[in-house]
Coordinates of C-alpha atoms and ligand atoms in Angstrom, one line a residue:
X1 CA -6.2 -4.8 -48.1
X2 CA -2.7 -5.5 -46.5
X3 CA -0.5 -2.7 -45.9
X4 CA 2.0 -1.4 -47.5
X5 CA 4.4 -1.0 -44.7
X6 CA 7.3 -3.4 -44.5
X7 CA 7.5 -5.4 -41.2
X8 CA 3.9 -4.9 -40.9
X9 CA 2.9 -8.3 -41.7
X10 CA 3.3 -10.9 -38.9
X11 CA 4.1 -8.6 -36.7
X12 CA 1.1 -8.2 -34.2
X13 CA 0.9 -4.7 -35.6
X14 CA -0.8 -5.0 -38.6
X15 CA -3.5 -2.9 -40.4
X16 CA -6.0 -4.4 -38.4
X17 CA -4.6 -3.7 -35.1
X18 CA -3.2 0.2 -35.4
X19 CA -3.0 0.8 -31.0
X20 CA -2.8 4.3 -30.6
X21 CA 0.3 6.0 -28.2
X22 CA 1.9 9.4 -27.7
X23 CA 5.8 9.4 -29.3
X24 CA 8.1 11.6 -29.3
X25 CA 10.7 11.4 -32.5
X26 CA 13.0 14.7 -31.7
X27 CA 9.7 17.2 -32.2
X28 CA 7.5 17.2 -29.1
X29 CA 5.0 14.9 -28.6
X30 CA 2.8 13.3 -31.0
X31 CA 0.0 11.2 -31.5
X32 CA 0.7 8.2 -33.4
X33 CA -0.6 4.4 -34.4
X34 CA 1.9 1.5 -34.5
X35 CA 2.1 -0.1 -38.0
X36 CA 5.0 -3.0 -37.7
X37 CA 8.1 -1.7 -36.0
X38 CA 7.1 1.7 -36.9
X39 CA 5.1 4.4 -35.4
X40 CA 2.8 6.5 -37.8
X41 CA 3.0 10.1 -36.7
X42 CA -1.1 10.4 -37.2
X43 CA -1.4 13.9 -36.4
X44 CA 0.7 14.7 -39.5
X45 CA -1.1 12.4 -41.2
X46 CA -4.7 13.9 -40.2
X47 CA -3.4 17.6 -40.7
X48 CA -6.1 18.5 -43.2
X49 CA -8.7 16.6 -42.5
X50 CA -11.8 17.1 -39.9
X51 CA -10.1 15.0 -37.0
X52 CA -7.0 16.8 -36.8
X53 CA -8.5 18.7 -34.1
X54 CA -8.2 15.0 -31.9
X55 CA -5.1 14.7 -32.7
X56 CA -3.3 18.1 -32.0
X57 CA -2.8 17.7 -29.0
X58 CA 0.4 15.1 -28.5
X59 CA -2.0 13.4 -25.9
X60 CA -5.1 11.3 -26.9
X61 CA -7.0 13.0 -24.2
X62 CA -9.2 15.3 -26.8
X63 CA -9.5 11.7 -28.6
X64 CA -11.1 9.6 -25.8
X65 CA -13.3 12.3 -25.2
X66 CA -14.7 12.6 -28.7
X67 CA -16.6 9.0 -28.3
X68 CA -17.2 6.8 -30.8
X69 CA -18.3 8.3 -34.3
X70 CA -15.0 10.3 -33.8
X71 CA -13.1 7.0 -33.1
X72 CA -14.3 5.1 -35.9
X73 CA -13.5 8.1 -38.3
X74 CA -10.0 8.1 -36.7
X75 CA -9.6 4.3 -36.8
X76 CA -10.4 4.7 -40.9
X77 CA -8.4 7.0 -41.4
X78 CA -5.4 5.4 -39.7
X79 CA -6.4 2.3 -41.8
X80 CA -6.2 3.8 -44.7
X81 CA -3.2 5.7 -44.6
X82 CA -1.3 2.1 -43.9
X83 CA -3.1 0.3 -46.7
X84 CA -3.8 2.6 -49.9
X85 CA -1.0 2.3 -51.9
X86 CA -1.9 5.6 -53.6
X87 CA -1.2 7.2 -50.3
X88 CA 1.9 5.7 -49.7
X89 CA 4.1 8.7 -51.0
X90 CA 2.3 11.4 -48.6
X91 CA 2.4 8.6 -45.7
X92 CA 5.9 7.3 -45.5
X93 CA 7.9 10.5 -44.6
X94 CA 5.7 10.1 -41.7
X95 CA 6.6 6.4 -40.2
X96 CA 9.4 6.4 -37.7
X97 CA 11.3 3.5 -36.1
X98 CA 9.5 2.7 -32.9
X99 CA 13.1 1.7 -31.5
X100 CA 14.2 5.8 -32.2
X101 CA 11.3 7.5 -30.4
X102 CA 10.3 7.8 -26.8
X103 CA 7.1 6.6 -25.9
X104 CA 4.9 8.6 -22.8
X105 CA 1.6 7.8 -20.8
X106 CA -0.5 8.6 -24.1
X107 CA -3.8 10.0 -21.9
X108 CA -4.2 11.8 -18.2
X109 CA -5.4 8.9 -16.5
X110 CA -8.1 10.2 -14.5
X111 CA -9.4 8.2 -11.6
X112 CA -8.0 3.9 -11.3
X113 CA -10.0 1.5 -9.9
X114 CA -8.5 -2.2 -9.5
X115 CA -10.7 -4.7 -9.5
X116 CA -10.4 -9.0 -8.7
X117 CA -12.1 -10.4 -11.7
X118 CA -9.9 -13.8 -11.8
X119 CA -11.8 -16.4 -10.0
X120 CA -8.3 -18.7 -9.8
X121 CA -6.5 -15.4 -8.6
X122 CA -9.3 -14.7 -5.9
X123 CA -9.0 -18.5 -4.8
X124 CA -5.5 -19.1 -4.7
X125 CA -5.3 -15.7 -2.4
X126 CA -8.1 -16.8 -0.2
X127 CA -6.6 -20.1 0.1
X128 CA -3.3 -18.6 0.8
X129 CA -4.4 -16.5 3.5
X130 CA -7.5 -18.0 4.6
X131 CA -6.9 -21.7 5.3
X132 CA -9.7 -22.2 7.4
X133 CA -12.3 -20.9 5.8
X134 CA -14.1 -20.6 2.2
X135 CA -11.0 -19.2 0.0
X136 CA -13.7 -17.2 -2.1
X137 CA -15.6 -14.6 -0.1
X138 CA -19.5 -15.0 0.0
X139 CA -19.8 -11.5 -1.9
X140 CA -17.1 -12.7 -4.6
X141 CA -20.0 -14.5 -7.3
X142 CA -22.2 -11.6 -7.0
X143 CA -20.3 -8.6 -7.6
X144 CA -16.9 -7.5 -8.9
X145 CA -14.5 -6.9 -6.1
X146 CA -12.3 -3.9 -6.6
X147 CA -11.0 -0.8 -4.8
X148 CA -10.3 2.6 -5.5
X149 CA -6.1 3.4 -6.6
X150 CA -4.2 5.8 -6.9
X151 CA -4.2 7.5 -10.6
X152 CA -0.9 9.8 -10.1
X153 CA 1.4 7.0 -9.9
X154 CA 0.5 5.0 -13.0
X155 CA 3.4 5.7 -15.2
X156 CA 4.2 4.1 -18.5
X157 CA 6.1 1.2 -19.7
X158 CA 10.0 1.8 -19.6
X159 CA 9.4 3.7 -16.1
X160 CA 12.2 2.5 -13.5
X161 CA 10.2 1.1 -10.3
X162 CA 12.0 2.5 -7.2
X163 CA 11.9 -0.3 -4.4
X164 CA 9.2 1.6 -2.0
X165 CA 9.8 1.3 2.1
X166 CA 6.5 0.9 4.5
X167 CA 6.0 0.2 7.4
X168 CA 5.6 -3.8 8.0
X169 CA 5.3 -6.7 10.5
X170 CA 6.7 -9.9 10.6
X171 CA 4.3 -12.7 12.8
X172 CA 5.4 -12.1 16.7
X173 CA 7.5 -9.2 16.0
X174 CA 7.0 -5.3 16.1
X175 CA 6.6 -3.2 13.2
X176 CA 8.9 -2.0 11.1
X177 CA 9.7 0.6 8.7
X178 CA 12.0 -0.2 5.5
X179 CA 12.3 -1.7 1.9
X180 CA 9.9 -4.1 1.0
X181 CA 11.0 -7.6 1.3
X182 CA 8.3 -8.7 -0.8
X183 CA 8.0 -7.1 -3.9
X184 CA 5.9 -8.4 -6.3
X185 CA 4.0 -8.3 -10.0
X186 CA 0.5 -8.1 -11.0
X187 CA -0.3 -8.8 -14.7
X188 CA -3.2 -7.2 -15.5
X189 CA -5.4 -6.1 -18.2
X190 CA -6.6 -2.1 -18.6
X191 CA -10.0 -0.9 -20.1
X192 CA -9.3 2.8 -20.8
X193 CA -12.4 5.3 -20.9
X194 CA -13.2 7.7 -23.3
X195 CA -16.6 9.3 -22.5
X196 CA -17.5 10.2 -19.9
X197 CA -21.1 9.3 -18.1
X198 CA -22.6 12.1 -15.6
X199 CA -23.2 11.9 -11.8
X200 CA -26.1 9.9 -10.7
X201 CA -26.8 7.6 -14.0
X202 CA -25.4 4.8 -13.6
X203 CA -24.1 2.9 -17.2
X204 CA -25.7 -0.3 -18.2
X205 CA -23.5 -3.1 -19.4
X206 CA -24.8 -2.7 -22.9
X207 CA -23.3 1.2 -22.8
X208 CA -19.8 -0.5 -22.7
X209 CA -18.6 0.4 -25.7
X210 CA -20.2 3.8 -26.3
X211 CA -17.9 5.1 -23.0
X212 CA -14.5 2.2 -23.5
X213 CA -11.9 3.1 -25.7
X214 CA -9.5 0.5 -25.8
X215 CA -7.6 -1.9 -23.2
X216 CA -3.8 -1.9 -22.2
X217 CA -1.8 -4.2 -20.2
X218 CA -1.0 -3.3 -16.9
X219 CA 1.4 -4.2 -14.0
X220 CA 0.1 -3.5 -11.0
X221 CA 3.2 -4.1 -8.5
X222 CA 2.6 -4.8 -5.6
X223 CA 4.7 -4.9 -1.7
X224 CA 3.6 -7.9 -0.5
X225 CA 4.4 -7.2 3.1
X226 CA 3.3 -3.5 3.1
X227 CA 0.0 -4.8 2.0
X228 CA -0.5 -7.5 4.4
X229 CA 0.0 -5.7 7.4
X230 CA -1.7 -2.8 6.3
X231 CA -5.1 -4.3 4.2
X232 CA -7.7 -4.9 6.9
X233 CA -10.4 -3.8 7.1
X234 CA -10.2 -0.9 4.5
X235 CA -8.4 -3.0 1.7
X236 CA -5.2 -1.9 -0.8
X237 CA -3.1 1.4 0.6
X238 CA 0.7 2.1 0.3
X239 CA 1.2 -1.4 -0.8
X240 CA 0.1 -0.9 -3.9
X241 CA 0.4 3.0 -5.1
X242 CA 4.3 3.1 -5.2
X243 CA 3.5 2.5 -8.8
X244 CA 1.6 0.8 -11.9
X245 CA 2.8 0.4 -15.1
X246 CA 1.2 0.4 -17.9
X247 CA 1.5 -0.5 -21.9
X248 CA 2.2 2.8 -24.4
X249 CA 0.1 1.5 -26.9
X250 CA -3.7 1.4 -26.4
X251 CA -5.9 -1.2 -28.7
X252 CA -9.2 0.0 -29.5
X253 CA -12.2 -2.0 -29.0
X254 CA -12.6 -2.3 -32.6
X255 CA -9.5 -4.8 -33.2
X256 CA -10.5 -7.2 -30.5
X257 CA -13.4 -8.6 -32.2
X258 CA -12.1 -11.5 -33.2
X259 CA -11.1 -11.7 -29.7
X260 CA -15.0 -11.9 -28.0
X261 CA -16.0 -15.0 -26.5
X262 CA -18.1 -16.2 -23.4
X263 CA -17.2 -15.8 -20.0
X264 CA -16.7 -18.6 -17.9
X265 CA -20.3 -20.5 -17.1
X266 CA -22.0 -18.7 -14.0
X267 CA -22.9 -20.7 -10.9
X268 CA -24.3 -18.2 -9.2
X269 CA -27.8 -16.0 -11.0
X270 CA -26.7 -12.6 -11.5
X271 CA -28.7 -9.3 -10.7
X272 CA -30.3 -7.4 -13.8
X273 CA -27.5 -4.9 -13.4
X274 CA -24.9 -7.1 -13.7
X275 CA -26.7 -9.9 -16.3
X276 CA -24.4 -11.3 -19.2
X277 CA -26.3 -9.6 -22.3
X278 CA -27.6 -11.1 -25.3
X279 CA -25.3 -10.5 -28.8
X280 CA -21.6 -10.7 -28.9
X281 CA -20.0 -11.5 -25.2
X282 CA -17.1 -9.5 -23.9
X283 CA -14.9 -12.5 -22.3
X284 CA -11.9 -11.4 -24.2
X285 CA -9.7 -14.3 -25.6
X286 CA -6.0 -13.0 -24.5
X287 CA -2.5 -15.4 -23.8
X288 CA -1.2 -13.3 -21.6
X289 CA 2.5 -13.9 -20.8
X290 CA 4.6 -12.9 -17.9
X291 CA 8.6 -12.3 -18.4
X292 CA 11.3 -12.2 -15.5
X293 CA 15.0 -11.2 -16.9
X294 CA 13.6 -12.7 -20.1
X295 CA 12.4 -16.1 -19.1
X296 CA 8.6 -16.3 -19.4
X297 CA 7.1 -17.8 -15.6
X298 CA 3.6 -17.8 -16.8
X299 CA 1.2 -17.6 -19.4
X300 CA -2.1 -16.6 -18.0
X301 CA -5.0 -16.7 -20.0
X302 CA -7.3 -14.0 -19.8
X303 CA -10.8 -15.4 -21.1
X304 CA -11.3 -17.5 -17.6
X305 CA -12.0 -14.4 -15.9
X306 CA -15.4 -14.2 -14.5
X307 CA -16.3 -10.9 -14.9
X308 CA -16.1 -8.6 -18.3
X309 CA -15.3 -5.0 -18.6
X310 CA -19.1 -4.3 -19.0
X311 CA -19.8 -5.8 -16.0
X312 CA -17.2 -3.8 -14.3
X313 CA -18.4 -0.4 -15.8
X314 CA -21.8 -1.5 -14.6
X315 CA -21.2 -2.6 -10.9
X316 CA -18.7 0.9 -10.7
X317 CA -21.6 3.4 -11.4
X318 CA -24.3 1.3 -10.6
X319 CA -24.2 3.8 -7.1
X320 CA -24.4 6.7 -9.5
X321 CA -20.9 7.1 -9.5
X322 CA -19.6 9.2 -12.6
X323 CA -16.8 7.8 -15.6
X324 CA -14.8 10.6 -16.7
X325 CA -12.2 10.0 -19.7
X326 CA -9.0 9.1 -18.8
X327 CA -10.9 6.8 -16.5
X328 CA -8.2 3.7 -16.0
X329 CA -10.6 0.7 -14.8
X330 CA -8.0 -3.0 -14.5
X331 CA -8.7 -6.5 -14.7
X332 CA -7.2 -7.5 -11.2
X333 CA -4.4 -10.6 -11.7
X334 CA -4.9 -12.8 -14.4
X335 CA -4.4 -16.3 -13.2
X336 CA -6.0 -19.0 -14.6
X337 CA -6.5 -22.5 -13.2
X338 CA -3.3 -24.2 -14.1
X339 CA 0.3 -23.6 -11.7
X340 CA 2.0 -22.0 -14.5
X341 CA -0.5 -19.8 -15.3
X342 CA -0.3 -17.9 -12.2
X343 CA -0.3 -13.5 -12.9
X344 CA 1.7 -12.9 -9.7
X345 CA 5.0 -14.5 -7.5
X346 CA 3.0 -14.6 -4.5
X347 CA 0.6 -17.4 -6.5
X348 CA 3.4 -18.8 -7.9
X349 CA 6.1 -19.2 -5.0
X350 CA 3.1 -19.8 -3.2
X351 CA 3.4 -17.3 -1.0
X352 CA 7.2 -17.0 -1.1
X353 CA 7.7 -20.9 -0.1
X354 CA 8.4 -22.5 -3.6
X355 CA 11.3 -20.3 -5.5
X356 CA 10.2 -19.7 -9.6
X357 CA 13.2 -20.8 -11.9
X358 CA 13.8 -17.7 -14.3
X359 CA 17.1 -18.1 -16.4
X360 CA 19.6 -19.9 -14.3
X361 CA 18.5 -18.9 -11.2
X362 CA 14.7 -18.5 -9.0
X363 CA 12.8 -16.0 -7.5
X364 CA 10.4 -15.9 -4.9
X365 CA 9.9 -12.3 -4.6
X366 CA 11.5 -10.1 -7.1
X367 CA 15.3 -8.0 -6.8
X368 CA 16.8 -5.1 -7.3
X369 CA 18.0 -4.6 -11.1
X370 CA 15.1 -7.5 -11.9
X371 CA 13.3 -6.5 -15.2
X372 CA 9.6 -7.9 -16.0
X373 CA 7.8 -7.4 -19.2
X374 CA 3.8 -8.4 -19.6
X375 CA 3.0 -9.1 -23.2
X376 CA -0.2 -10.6 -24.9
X377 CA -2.1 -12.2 -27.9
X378 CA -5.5 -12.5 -29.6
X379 CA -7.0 -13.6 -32.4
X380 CA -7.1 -10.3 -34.7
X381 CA -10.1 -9.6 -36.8
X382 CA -7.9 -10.0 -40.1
X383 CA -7.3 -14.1 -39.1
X384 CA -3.6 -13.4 -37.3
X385 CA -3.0 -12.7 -33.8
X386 CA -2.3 -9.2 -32.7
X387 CA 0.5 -8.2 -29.8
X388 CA -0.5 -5.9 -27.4
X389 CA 1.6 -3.1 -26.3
X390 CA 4.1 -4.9 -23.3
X391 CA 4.9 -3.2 -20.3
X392 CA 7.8 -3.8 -18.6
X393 CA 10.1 -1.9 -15.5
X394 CA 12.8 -2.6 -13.7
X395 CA 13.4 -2.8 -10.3
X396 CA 16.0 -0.1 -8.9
X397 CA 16.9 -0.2 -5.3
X398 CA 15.5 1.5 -2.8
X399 CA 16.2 5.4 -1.9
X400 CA 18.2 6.1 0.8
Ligands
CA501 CA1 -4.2 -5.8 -8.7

């Protein structure tokens, strides 16, 4: 059944989408779904049923933790009050404009954990810096790559992105403290856990969706210069945790099913932990497409990335290592195999050499006032396509 919502249909944001994010229209925050270009305040909605409690809080936090029965109770509900037309009258007073309310991080992300899932990303990179030698790192086909962020700078969509300073070094010169020169995007994609897994059991790929909530985009920005005088040998530091943005609206697993499809074919066998399961896949068919000052410089697709969220959730507590909810566990860049498909400037300047036309004028790196917005598609389980949540920021100058 179709809802009853006007704008609804066509828009990315129909009944068989419904993201969840915290709003705020003029009363606190709230818990909502988006429905069209509105937001359905779903805690007002819920008030007297036996979810309310998940939705009380004006942060989806009590949500994630409440695992799957509780999410697929929500998710009906949510569907329902968008499609029956008999509860239309008790619904509507309850839809506001998403353009009149101010969206916030909707969970407390608890730990983030980057990984390097793109194969073209990882190659290009390794090309880039590694001329000499084999651009993809002998480890790179066996396990996902990925490092440990920082979770109290991820901030949400619409958040300014202050210039950072570091401390850098040009070749044959001394170091140097200031702005970054080389600031740069990451377009990324976000799984967001919900339960939680104890210390010491590790969670088998199959357990994917009993402890994942739902994805997000995500922008991990990046100082390119910070990063590459600081990176070796203990990887990602102050180059990377100035900030990362991510979308206000997260998808649940359930409306990406349409989306499943194979990974890319492995050359390389594959531990147990880390084997591609039997049933559905979890290579996730996403257009991904990257916006600077409006003009779009790539459109990477996400289902040539090599490995899946499973796979991820696997190799990151395969140690032991607990998942707690809030957990925010990225994709790493997106790039696929064509030029213009590239998830970061540093791919495609190539490495600040070949300026990017946006609009009427080119980037290598990006400026000050520069806005970029990461937005996606998939197929959506009711035939459409579905739009994720963007993120977007804006570059502001440096602090004195
Ligand atoms: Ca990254």
């Amino acid at each position: 059944m179709s809802s009853w919502v006007s704008g609804a249909a066509g828009s990315g944001f129909e009944e068989d989408h419904l993201p969840y994010g915290v709003f705020d229209a003029g009363t606190g925050r709230r818990v909502g779904v988006r429905i069209g270009h509105d937001v359905l305040d779903l805690a007002a909605v819920a008030e007297d049923s036996e979810v309310s409690v998940l939705l009380a809080a004006g942060t989806l936090d009590p949500l994630l933790a409440a695992g799957p029965a509780a999410w697929s109770a929500v998710r009906s509900l949510a569907h329902e009050s968008v499609t029956n037309p008999a509860r239309r009258g008790a619904v509507e007073p309850h839809l506001h404009p998403v353009d009149s309310v101010r969206m916030f991080l909707p969970f407390t992300v608890a730990d983030y954990v980057d990984f390097y899932a793109s194969e073209w990303h990882a190659t290009a990179v390794g090309a880039m810096f590694r001329p000499d030698a084999d651009p993809l790192p002998p480890n790179w086909k066996h396990l996902p790559i990925g490092y440990h962020g920082r979770a109290g700078s991820v901030v949400v969509s619409g958040t300014p992105i202050v210039r950072p300073r570091g401390q850098a070094r040009l070749p044959g010169a001394a170091p140097t403290f200031g702005p970054t020169q080389r600031l740069d995007l990451e377009a990324e994609l976000a799984y967001v856990v919900g339960t939680g897994s104890p210390l010491g059991t590790p969670v088998p790929t199959e357990a994917f969706a009993r402890h994942v909530f739902g994805v997000c985009l995500l922008n991990d920005w990046s100082a390119r210069d910070i990063q590459a005088w600081e990176y070796r040998p203990l990887g990602p530091m102050l180059g990377k945790s100035f900030a990362t943005s991510v979308g206000a609206w997260i998808t649940p697993l359930a409306a990406l099913a349409a989306a499943r499809v194979d990974p890319p074919p492995r050359t390389h066998r594959l531990l147990p932990y880390l084997a591609d399961g039997a049933g559905l896949p979890w290579g996730l068919d996403l257009s991904l497409a990257v916006e600077v000052n409006g003009t779009v410089v790539s459109r990477p697709p996400f289902a040539t990335m090599y490995w899946t969220g499973p796979q991820l959730i696997a190799h990151l507590t395969s140690n032991g290592a607990a998942l707690r909810r809030g957990d925010l566990l990225a994709s790493g860049t997106v790039s696929g195999p064509a030029p213009d498909e590239a998830g970061s400037l540093l791919e495609l300047s190539a490495n600040g050499t070949r300026p990017v036309p946006c609009g009427g004028s080119s980037r290598t790196f990006l400026l000050d006032g520069d806005v970029v917005t990461i937005a996606a598609t998939a197929p959506s389980t009711g035939g459409g396509r579905l739009r994720l949540g963007e993120v977007t920021g804006t570059v502001r100058p440096a602090r004195d």
